[in-house]
Coordinates of N, CA and C in Angstrom, one line a residue:
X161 N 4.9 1.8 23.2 CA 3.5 1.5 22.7 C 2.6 2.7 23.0
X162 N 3.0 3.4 24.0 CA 2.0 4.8 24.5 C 2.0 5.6 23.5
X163 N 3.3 6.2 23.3 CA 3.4 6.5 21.6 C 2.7 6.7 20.8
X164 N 2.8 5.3 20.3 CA 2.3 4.6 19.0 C 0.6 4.9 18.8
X165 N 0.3 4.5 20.1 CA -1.6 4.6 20.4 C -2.1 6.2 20.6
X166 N -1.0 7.1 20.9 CA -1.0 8.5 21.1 C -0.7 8.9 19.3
X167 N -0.2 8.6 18.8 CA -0.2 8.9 17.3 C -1.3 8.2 16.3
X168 N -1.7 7.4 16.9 CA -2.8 6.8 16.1 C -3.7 8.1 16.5
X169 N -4.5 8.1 17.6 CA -5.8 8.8 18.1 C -5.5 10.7 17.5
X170 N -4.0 11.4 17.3 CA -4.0 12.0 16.4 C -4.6 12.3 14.8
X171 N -3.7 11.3 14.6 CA -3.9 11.0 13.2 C -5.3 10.6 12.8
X172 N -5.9 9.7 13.5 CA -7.4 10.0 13.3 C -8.2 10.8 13.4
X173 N -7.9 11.6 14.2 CA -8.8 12.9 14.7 C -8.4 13.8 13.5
X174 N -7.3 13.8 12.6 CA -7.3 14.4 11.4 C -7.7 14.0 10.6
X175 N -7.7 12.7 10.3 CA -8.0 11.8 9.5 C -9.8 12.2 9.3
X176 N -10.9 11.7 10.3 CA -11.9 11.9 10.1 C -12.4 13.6 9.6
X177 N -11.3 14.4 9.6 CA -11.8 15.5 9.3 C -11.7 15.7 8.1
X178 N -10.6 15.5 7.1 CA -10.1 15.1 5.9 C -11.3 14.6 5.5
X179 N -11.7 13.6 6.0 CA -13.0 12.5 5.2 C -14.3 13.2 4.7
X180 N -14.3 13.8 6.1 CA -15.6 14.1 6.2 C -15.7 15.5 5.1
X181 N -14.9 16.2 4.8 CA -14.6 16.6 3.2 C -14.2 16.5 1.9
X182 N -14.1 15.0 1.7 CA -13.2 14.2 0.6 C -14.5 13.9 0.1
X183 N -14.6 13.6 -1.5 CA -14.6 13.0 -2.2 C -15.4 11.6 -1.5
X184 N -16.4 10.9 -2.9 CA -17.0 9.5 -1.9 C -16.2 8.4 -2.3
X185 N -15.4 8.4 -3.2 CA -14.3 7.6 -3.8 C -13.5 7.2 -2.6
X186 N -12.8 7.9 -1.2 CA -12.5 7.6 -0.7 C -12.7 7.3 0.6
X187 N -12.6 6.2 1.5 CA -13.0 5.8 2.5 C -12.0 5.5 4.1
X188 N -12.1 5.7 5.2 CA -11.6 6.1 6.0 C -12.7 5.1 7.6
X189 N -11.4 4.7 8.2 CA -11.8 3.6 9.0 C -11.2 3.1 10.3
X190 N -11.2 2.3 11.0 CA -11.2 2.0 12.0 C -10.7 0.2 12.0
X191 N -9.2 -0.8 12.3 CA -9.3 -1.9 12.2 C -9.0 -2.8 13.4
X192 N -9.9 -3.4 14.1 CA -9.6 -4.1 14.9 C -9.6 -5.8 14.8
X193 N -8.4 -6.8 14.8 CA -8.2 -8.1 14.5 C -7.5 -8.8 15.3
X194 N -7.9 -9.3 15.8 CA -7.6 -10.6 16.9 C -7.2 -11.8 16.1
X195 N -5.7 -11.8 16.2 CA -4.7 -12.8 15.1 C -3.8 -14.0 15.9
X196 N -3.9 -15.0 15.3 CA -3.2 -16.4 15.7 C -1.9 -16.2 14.7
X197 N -0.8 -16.5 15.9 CA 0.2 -16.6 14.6 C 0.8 -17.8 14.7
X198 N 1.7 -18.3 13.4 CA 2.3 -19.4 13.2 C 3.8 -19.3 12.7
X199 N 4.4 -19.5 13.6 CA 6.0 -19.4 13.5 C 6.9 -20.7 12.7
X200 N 7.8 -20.3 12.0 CA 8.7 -21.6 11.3 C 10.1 -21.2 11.3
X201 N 10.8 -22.4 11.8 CA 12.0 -22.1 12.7 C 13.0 -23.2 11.7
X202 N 13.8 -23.2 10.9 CA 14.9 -23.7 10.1 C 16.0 -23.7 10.6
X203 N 17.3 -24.3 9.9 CA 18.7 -24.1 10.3 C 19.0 -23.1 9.0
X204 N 20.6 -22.9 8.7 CA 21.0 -21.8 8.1 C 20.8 -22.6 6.5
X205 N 20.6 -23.6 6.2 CA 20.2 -24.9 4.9 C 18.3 -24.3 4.8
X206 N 17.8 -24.1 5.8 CA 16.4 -24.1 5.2 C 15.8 -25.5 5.7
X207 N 16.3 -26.5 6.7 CA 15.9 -27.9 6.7 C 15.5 -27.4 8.3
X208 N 14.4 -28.7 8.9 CA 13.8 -28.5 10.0 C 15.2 -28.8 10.9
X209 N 14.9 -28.0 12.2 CA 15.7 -28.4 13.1 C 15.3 -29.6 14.0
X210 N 16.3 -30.8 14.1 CA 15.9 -31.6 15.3 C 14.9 -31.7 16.4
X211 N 14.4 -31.8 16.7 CA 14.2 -32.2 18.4 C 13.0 -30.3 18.8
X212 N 13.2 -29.7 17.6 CA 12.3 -28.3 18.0 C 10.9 -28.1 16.7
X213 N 10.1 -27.9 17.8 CA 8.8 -27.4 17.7 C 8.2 -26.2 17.8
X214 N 7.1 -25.8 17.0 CA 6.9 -24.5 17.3 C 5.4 -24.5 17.2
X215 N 4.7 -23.5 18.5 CA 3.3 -23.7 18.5 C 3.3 -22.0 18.1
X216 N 1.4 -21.9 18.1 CA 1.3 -20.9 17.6 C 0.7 -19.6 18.8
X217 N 0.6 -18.7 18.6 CA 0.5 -17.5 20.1 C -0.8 -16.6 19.4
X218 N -1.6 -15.8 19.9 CA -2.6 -15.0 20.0 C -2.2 -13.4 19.6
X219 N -2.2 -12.8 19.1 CA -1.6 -11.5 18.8 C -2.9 -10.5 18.9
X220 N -2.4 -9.2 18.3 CA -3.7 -8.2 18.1 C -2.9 -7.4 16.8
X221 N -3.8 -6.8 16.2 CA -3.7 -6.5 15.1 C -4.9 -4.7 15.0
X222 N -4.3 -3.6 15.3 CA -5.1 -2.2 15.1 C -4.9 -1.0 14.5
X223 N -5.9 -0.2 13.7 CA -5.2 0.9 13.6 C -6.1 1.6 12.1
X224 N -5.7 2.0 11.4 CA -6.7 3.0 10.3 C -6.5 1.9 9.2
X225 N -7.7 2.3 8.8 CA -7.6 1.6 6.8 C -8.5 2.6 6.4
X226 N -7.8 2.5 5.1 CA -8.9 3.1 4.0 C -8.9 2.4 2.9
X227 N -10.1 2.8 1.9 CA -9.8 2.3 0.4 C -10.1 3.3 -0.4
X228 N -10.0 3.4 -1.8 CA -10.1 4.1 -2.9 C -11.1 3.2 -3.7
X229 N -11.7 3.8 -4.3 CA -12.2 3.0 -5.4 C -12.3 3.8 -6.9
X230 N -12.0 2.9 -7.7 CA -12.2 3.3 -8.7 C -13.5 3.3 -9.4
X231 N -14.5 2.2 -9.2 CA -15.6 1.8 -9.4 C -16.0 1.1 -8.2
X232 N -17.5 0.6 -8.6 CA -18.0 -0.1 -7.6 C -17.6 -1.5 -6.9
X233 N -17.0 -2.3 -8.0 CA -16.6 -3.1 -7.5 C -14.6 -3.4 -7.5
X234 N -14.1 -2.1 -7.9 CA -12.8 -2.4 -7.5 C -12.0 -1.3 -7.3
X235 N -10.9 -1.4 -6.3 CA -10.0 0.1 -5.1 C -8.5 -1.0 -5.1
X236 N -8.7 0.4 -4.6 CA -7.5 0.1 -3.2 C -7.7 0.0 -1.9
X237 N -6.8 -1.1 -1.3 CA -7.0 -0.9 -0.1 C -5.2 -0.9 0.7
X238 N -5.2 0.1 1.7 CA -4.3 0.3 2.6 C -4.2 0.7 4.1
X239 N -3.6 1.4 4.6 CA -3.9 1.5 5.9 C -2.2 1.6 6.6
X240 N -2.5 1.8 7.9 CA -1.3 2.1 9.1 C -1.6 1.5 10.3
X241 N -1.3 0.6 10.8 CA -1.7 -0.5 11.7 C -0.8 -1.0 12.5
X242 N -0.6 -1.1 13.8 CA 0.1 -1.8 14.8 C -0.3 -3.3 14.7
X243 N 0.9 -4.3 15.2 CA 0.7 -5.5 14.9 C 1.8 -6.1 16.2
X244 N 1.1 -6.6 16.9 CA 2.1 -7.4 18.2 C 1.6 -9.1 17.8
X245 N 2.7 -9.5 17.8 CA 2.8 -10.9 17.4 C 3.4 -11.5 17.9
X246 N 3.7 -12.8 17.6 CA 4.8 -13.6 18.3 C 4.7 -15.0 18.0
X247 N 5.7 -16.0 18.7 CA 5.2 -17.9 18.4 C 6.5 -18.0 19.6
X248 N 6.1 -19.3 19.8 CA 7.0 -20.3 21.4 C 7.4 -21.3 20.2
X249 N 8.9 -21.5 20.8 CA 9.4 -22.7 20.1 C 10.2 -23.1 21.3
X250 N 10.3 -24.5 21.0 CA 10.7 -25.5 22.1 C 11.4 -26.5 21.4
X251 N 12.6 -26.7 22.5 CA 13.5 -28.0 22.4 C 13.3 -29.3 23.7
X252 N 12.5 -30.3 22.7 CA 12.2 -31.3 23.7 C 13.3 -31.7 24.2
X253 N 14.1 -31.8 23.5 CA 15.3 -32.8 24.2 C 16.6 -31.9 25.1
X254 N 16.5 -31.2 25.4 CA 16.9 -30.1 26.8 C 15.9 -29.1 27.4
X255 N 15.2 -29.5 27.4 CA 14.1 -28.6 28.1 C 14.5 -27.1 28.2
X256 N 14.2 -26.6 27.2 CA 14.5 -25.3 26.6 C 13.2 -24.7 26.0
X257 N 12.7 -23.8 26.2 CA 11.8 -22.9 25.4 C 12.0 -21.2 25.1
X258 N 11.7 -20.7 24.3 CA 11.8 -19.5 23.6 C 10.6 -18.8 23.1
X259 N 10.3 -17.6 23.3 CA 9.0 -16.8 23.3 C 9.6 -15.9 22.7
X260 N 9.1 -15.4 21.4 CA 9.7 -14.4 20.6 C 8.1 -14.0 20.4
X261 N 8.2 -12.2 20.9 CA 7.5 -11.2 20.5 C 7.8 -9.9 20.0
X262 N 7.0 -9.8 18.9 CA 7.8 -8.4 18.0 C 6.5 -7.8 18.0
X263 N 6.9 -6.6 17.8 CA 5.9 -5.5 17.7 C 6.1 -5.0 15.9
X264 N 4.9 -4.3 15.4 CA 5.5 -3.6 14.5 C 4.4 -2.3 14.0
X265 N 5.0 -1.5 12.7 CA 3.8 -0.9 11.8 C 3.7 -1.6 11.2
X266 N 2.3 -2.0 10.5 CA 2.1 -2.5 9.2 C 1.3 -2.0 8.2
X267 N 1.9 -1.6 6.9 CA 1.2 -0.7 6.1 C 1.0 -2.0 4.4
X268 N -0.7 -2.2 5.0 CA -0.7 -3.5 3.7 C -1.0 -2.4 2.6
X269 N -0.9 -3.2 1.2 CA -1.2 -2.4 0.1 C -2.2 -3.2 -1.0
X270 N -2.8 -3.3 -1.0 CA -3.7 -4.3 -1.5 C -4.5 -4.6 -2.6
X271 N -5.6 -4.9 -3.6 CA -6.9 -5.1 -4.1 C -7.8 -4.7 -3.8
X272 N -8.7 -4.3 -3.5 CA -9.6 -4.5 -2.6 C -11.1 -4.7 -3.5
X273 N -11.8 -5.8 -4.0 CA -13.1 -6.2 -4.6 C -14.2 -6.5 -3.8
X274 N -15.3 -6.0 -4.6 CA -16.4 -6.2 -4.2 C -18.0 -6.4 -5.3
X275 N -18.8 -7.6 -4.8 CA -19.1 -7.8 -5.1 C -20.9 -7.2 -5.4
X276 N -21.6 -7.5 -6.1 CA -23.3 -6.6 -6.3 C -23.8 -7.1 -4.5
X277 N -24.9 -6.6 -4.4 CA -25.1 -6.9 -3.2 C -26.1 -8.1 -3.4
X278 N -25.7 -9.1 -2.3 CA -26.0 -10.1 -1.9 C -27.1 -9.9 -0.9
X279 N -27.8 -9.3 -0.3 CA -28.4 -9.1 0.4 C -28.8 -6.8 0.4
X280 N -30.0 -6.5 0.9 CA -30.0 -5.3 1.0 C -28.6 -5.0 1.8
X281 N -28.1 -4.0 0.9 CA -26.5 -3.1 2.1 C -25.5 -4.3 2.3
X282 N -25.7 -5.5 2.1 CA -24.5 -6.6 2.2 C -24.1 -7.2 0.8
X283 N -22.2 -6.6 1.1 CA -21.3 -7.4 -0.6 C -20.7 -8.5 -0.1
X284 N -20.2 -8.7 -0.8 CA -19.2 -9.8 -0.5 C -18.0 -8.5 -0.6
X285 N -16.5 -9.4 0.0 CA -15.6 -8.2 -0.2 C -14.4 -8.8 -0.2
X286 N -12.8 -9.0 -1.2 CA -12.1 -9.6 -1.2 C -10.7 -8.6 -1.0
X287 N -9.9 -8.8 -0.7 CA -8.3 -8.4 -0.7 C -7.2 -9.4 -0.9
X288 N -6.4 -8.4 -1.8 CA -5.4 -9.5 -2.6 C -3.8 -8.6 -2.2
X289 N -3.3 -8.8 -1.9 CA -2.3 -8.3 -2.1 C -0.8 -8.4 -0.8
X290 N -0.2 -6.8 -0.7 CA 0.9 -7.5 -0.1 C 1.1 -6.0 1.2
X291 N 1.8 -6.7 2.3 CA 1.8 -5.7 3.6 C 3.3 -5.5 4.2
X292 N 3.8 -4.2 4.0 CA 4.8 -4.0 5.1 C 5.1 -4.3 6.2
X293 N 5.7 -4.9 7.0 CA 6.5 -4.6 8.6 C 7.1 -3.7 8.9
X294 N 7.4 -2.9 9.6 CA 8.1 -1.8 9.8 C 8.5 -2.2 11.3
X295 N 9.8 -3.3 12.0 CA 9.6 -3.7 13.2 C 9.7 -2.5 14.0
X296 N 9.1 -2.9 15.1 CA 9.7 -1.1 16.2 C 10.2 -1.7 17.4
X297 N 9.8 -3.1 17.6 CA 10.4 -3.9 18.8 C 10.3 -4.9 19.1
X298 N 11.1 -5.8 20.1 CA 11.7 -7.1 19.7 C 12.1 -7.9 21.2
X299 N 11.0 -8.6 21.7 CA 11.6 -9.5 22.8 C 12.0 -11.0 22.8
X300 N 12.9 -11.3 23.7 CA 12.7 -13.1 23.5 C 13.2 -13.2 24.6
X301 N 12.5 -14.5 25.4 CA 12.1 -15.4 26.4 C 12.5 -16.4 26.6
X302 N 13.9 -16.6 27.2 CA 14.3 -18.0 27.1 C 14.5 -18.6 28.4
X303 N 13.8 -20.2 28.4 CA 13.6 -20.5 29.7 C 14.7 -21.8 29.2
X304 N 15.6 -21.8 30.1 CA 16.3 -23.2 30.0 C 16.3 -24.2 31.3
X305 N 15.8 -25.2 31.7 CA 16.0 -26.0 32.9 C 15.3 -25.1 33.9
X306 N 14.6 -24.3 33.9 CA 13.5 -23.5 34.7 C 14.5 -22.0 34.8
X307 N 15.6 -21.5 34.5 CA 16.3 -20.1 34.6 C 15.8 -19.7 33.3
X308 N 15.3 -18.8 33.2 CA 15.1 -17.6 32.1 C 15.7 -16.1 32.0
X309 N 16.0 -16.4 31.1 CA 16.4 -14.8 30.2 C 15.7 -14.1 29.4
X310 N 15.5 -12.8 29.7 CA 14.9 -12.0 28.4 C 15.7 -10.8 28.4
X311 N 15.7 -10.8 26.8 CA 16.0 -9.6 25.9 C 15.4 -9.0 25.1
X312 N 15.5 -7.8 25.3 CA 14.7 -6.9 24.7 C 15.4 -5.5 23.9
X313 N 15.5 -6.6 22.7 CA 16.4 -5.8 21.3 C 16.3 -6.3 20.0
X314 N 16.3 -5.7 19.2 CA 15.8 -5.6 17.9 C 17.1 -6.1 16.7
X315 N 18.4 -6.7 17.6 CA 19.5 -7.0 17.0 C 19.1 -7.9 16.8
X316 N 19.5 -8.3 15.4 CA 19.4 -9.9 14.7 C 18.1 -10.2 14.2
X317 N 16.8 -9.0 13.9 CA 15.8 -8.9 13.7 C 15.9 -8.0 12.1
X318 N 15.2 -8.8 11.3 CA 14.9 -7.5 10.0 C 14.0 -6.6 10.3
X319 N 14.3 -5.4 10.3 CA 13.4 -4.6 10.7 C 12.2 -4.2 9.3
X320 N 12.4 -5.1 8.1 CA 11.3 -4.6 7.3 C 10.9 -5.8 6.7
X321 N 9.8 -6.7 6.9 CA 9.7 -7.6 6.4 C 8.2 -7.7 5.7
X322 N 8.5 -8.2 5.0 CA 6.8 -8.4 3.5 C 6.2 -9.4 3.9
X323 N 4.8 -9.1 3.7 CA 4.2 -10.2 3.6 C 3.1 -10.4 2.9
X324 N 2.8 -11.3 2.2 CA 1.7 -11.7 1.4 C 0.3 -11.5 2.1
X325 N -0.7 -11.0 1.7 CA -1.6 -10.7 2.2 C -3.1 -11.0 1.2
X326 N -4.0 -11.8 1.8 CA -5.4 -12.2 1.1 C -6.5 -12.5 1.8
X327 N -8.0 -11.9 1.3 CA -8.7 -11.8 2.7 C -9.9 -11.5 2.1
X328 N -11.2 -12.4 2.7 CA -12.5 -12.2 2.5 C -12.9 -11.8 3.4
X329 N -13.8 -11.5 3.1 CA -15.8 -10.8 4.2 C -16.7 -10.3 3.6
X330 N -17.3 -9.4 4.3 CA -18.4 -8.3 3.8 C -18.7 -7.3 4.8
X331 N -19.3 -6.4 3.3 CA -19.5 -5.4 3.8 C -20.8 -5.0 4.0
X332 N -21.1 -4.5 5.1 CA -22.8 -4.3 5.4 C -23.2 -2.8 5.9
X333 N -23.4 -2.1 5.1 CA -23.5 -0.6 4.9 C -24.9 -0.4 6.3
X334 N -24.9 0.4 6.9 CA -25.9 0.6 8.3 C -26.2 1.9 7.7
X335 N -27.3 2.4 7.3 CA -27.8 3.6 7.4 C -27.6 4.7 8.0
X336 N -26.8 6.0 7.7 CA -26.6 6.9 8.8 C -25.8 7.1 9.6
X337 N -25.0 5.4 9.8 CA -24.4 5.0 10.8 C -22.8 5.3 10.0
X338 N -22.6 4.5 9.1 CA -21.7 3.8 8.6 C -21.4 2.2 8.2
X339 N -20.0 1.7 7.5 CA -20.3 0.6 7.0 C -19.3 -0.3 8.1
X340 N -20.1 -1.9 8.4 CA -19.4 -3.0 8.9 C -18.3 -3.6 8.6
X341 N -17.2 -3.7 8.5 CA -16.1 -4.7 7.4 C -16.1 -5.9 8.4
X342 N -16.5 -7.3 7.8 CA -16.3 -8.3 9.0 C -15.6 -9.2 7.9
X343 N -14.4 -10.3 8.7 CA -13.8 -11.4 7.5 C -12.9 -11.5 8.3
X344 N -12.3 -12.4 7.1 CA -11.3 -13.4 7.6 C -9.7 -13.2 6.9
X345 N -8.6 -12.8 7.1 CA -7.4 -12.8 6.7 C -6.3 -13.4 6.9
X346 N -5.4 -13.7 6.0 CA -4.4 -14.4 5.8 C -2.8 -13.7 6.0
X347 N -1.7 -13.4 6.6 CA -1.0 -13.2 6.2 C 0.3 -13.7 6.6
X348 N 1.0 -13.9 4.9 CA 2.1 -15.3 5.0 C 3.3 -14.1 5.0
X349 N 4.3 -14.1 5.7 CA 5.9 -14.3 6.2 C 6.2 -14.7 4.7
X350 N 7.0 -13.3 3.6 CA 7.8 -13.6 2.6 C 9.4 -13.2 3.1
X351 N 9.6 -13.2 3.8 CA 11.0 -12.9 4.0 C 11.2 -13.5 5.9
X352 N 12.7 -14.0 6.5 CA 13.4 -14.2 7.7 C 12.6 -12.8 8.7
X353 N 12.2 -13.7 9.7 CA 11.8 -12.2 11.1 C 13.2 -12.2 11.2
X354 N 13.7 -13.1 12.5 CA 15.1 -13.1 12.9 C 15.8 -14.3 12.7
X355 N 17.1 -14.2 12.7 CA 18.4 -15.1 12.7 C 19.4 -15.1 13.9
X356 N 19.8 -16.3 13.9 CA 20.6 -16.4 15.0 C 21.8 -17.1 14.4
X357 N 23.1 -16.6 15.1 CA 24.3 -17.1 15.0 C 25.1 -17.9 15.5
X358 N 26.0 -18.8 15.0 CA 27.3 -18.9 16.1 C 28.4 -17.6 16.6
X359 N 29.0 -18.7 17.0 CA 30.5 -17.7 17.2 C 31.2 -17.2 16.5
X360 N 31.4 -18.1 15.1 CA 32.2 -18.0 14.0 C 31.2 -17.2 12.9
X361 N 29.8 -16.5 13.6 CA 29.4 -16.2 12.3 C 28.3 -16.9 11.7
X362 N 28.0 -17.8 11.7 CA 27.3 -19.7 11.1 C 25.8 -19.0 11.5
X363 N 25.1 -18.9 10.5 CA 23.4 -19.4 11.0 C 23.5 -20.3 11.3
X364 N 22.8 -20.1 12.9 CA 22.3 -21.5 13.1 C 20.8 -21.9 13.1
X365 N 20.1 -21.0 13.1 CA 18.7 -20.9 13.4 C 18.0 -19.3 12.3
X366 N 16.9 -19.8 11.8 CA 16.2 -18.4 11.4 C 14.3 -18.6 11.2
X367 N 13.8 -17.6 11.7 CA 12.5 -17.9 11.5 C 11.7 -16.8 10.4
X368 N 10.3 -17.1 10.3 CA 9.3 -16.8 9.6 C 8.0 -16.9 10.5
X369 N 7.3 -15.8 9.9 CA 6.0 -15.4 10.7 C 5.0 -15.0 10.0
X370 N 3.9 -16.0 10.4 CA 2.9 -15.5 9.7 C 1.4 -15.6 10.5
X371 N 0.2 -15.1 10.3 CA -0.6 -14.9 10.8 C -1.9 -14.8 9.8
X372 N -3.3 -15.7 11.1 CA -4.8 -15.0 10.8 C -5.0 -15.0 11.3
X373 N -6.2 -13.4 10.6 CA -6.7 -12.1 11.6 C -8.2 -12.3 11.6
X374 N -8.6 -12.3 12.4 CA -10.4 -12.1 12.4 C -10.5 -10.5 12.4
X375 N -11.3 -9.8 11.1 CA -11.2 -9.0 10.6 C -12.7 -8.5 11.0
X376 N -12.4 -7.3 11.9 CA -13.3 -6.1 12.6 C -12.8 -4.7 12.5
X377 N -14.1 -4.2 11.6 CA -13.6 -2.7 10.8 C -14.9 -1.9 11.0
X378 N -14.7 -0.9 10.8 CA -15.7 0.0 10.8 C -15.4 1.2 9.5
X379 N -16.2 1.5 8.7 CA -15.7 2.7 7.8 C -16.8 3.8 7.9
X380 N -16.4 5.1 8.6 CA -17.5 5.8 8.5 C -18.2 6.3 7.3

């Protein structure tokens, strides 16, 4: 993760230099999102498992976005973003639980609309579209009858998984300063995080992950 945060604060330090020479078409920014996620755990049929439940866990979500525009009220939007996530699933009937956290990149690709202004310097502002995973890392937490195991590996994990992505707010331009991005987003799990096996080979278990992000941006 030192890495990852050591390559971001690069790449932005290039990044705002680029900007601050570019074109006004394109825009250059800052994303910070504090995300609930919601896990769904099937057998190898796609049908609920017995006796297991899954709640949902708190994640964080950071890293650059930009947008293009073509006009005023319609771009692109993308970006390069860390994303730590996770969900707890539980078997009532052996007292078993499981904490799966994955790390990842996530590079969304998007819509990005906006509306006349609603107020001086405030649009409305929508995103439609869809976001990479790029996993980089992979724990799980299993407590059985109070003895716990954890692993920490990326086997039995897709390391590239899609996701649907859609997302309101607004934008509120500050004078001098730069502009606010504040909203709310969605993003739905199109494809398996991880699968689990038997012996013989047999799914016996596979999940999906999805999350919303309370959406805090800044664009200089």
């Amino acid at each position: 993760m030192k890495k990852f945060i050591f390559a971001f604060v690069v790449i932005s330090t290039f990044a705002i230099q680029v900007v601050a020479q570019s074109d006004s078409k394109f825009r250059f920014g800052f994303r910070l999102a504090p995300i609930f996620t919601f896990g769904r755990v099937t057998d190898g049929d796609n049908n609920s498992i017995s006796g297991l439940s899954t709640s949902s866990r708190m994640g964080l979500n950071f890293g650059l976005m930009g947008t293009y525009s073509f006009n005023d009220k319609l771009g692109i939007y993308s970006g390069a973003q860390i994303v730590l996530k996770g969900f707890k699933s539980k078997f009532t009937n052996i007292n078993a639980e499981t904490v799966t956290s994955v790390s990842a990149v996530e590079i969304p690709l998007a819509l990005h609309m906006r509306s006349n202004e609603i107020a001086p310097n405030l649009k409305i502002r929508g995103l439609f579209g869809l976001s990479a995973n790029i996993i980089a890392g992979a724990r799980t937490k299993t407590t059985i009858n109070g003895n716990t195991v954890t692993r920490n590996s990326t086997e039995g994990f897709n390391l590239f998984v899609p996701d649907f992505l859609v997302g309101a707010g607004v934008e509120w331009v500050l004078p001098n300063v730069g502009t606010l991005d504040l909203g709310l987003s969605y993003h739905h799990g199109l494809a398996n995080l991880n699968r689990t096996k038997d012996q013989n080979g047999n799914i016996t278990s596979k999940s999906r992950l999805s999350y919303l992000a309370i959406d805090l941006g800044y664009f200089f």
